[in-house]
Coordinates of C-alpha atoms in Angstrom, one line a residue:
M999 CA 85.4 124.1 76.2
S1000 CA 83.4 125.9 73.5
D1001 CA 80.4 124.1 72.0
R1002 CA 80.5 126.3 68.9
P1003 CA 80.4 124.3 65.7
I1004 CA 83.9 123.8 64.1
R1005 CA 82.6 125.4 60.8
D1006 CA 81.8 128.6 62.8
I1007 CA 85.2 128.7 64.4
L1008 CA 86.9 128.0 61.1
A1009 CA 84.8 130.8 59.5
E1010 CA 85.8 133.2 62.2
C1011 CA 89.5 132.3 61.6
I1012 CA 89.1 132.8 57.8
R1013 CA 87.8 136.3 58.4
L1014 CA 90.6 137.0 60.9
E1015 CA 93.2 135.7 58.4
R1016 CA 91.8 137.8 55.6
L1017 CA 91.0 141.0 57.4
G1018 CA 92.8 141.0 60.7
P1019 CA 91.1 141.8 63.9
T1020 CA 88.3 143.9 62.4
F1021 CA 85.1 145.3 63.9
P1022 CA 82.5 144.2 64.4
L1023 CA 84.0 141.2 66.0
W1024 CA 82.6 137.8 64.9
G1025 CA 80.2 137.4 67.8
S1026 CA 78.7 140.9 67.3
W1027 CA 78.6 140.7 63.5
F1028 CA 75.1 140.3 61.9
E1029 CA 74.1 136.8 61.0
E1030 CA 73.7 137.5 57.3
G1031 CA 77.3 138.7 57.2
R1032 CA 78.6 135.6 58.9
E1033 CA 76.8 133.0 56.7
P1034 CA 78.9 133.5 53.5
V1035 CA 82.1 133.1 55.5
R1036 CA 80.6 129.9 57.0
K1037 CA 80.0 128.6 53.5
R1038 CA 83.7 129.2 52.7
A1039 CA 84.5 127.3 55.9
D1040 CA 82.3 124.4 54.8
H1041 CA 84.1 124.4 51.4
I1042 CA 87.5 124.2 53.2
L1043 CA 86.3 121.4 55.4
R1044 CA 85.2 119.5 52.3
L1045 CA 88.6 120.1 50.6
L1046 CA 90.4 118.9 53.7
G1047 CA 88.2 115.9 54.0
D1048 CA 88.8 115.0 50.3
R1049 CA 92.5 114.9 51.3
G1050 CA 92.0 112.7 54.4
V1051 CA 92.3 115.6 56.9
G1052 CA 89.7 116.5 59.4
L1053 CA 89.5 119.2 62.1
V1054 CA 88.7 118.1 65.6
R1055 CA 88.2 119.9 68.8
T1056 CA 91.1 119.3 71.2
G1057 CA 90.0 121.3 74.2
E1058 CA 91.0 124.7 75.4
P1059 CA 92.6 127.2 73.1
A1060 CA 96.4 126.8 72.7
P1061 CA 98.6 129.7 73.7
Q1062 CA 99.2 132.2 70.9
A1063 CA 102.1 131.0 68.8
R1064 CA 104.9 133.6 68.3
P1065 CA 106.3 134.1 64.8
D1066 CA 109.7 132.4 64.4
S1067 CA 110.9 135.2 62.1
P1068 CA 110.5 139.0 62.1
E1069 CA 109.7 138.7 58.3
Y1070 CA 106.0 138.7 57.7
W1071 CA 105.6 139.2 54.0
R1072 CA 107.7 138.4 50.9
C1073 CA 106.9 138.5 47.2
K1074 CA 108.5 139.0 43.8
I1075 CA 108.5 142.5 42.4
I1076 CA 106.6 142.6 39.2
G1077 CA 108.8 143.0 36.1
R1078 CA 112.1 142.5 38.0
N1079 CA 114.3 139.8 39.3
A1080 CA 113.9 141.1 42.8
E1081 CA 111.8 140.6 45.9
R1082 CA 110.2 142.9 48.4
I1083 CA 110.3 141.8 52.1
L1084 CA 108.4 143.3 55.0
R1085 CA 109.7 142.6 58.5
V1086 CA 109.6 144.0 62.0
G1087 CA 112.9 145.5 63.0
A1088 CA 114.3 147.4 66.0
N1089 CA 113.0 150.7 64.7
G1090 CA 109.7 149.6 63.3
I1091 CA 108.6 148.1 60.1
E1092 CA 111.3 147.6 57.5
V1093 CA 110.6 147.5 53.8
I1094 CA 113.5 145.6 52.1
M1095 CA 114.3 144.9 48.5
T1096 CA 116.5 142.0 47.6
E1097 CA 118.1 141.9 44.1
G1098 CA 121.1 140.0 42.9
G1099 CA 121.7 138.6 46.4
K1100 CA 121.9 142.2 47.8
E1101 CA 119.5 143.4 50.5
T1102 CA 118.6 147.1 50.5
V1103 CA 116.5 148.7 53.2
Q1104 CA 114.1 151.0 51.3
L1105 CA 112.0 152.3 54.2
V1106 CA 111.8 152.1 58.0
F1107 CA 108.8 153.5 59.8
A1108 CA 106.9 153.1 63.0
V1109 CA 103.3 151.8 63.0
D1110 CA 102.2 155.0 64.7
E1111 CA 103.5 156.9 61.7
A1112 CA 101.3 154.8 59.4
Y1113 CA 98.3 155.5 61.7
A1114 CA 99.0 159.3 61.5
L1115 CA 99.2 159.1 57.7
A1116 CA 95.9 157.2 57.5
G1117 CA 94.3 159.8 59.8
R1118 CA 95.6 162.6 57.5
G1119 CA 94.0 160.8 54.6
L1120 CA 90.7 160.5 56.4
I1121 CA 90.5 164.3 57.1
G1122 CA 91.3 165.2 53.5
D1123 CA 94.9 166.5 53.9
R1124 CA 95.9 167.2 50.3
D1125 CA 99.6 167.4 51.2
L1126 CA 99.5 163.8 52.2
M1127 CA 100.1 162.7 48.6
K1128 CA 103.6 164.4 48.8
E1129 CA 104.6 162.0 51.6
P1130 CA 107.6 159.8 50.4
G1131 CA 106.7 156.1 50.3
L1132 CA 103.0 156.8 51.3
V1133 CA 101.5 153.8 49.5
T1134 CA 104.2 151.4 50.6
K1135 CA 104.0 152.5 54.2
L1136 CA 100.2 152.1 54.4
S1137 CA 100.3 148.8 52.5
A1138 CA 103.1 147.4 54.8
A1139 CA 101.2 148.6 57.9
L1140 CA 97.9 147.1 56.7
E1141 CA 99.6 143.7 56.1
A1142 CA 101.2 143.9 59.5
Y1143 CA 97.8 144.6 61.0
R1144 CA 96.1 141.8 59.0
V1145 CA 98.4 139.1 60.2
N1146 CA 98.6 140.6 63.7
I1147 CA 102.4 140.8 63.5
V1148 CA 102.6 144.0 65.4
G1149 CA 100.6 142.6 68.4
A1150 CA 102.6 139.4 68.4
Q1151 CA 106.0 141.1 68.9

């Protein structure tokens, strides 16, 4: 069993939830970088305590929970009575729009395609801006990475 303080574990989880599995990993990150996140963890612990909830150490880490749905993001589209949904499908990440009870698949792409697009951006490929759905693909892939949905499938 770990003897790390709960605030430190919660702070690491806050960072993972917000950024995904980013480098440097928590244990290798410089102390001054970790402290502001620990302060956020302290704040959440206080908020939980004010509501009668406390975090306690139960022992060894639980096995990683699997998502119960392939859907990993859903939000209303600004200015429309519609929603955008991101989910993992048989052929990769699916970008869906629902409007008036009808579901429309807007894009389907593999995570590897998003990595290739990002690489083209990093090397300054000016033709990249002509790629259909570029911003949506990169945004959907980033969110999949952030919540570790790709690794969980």
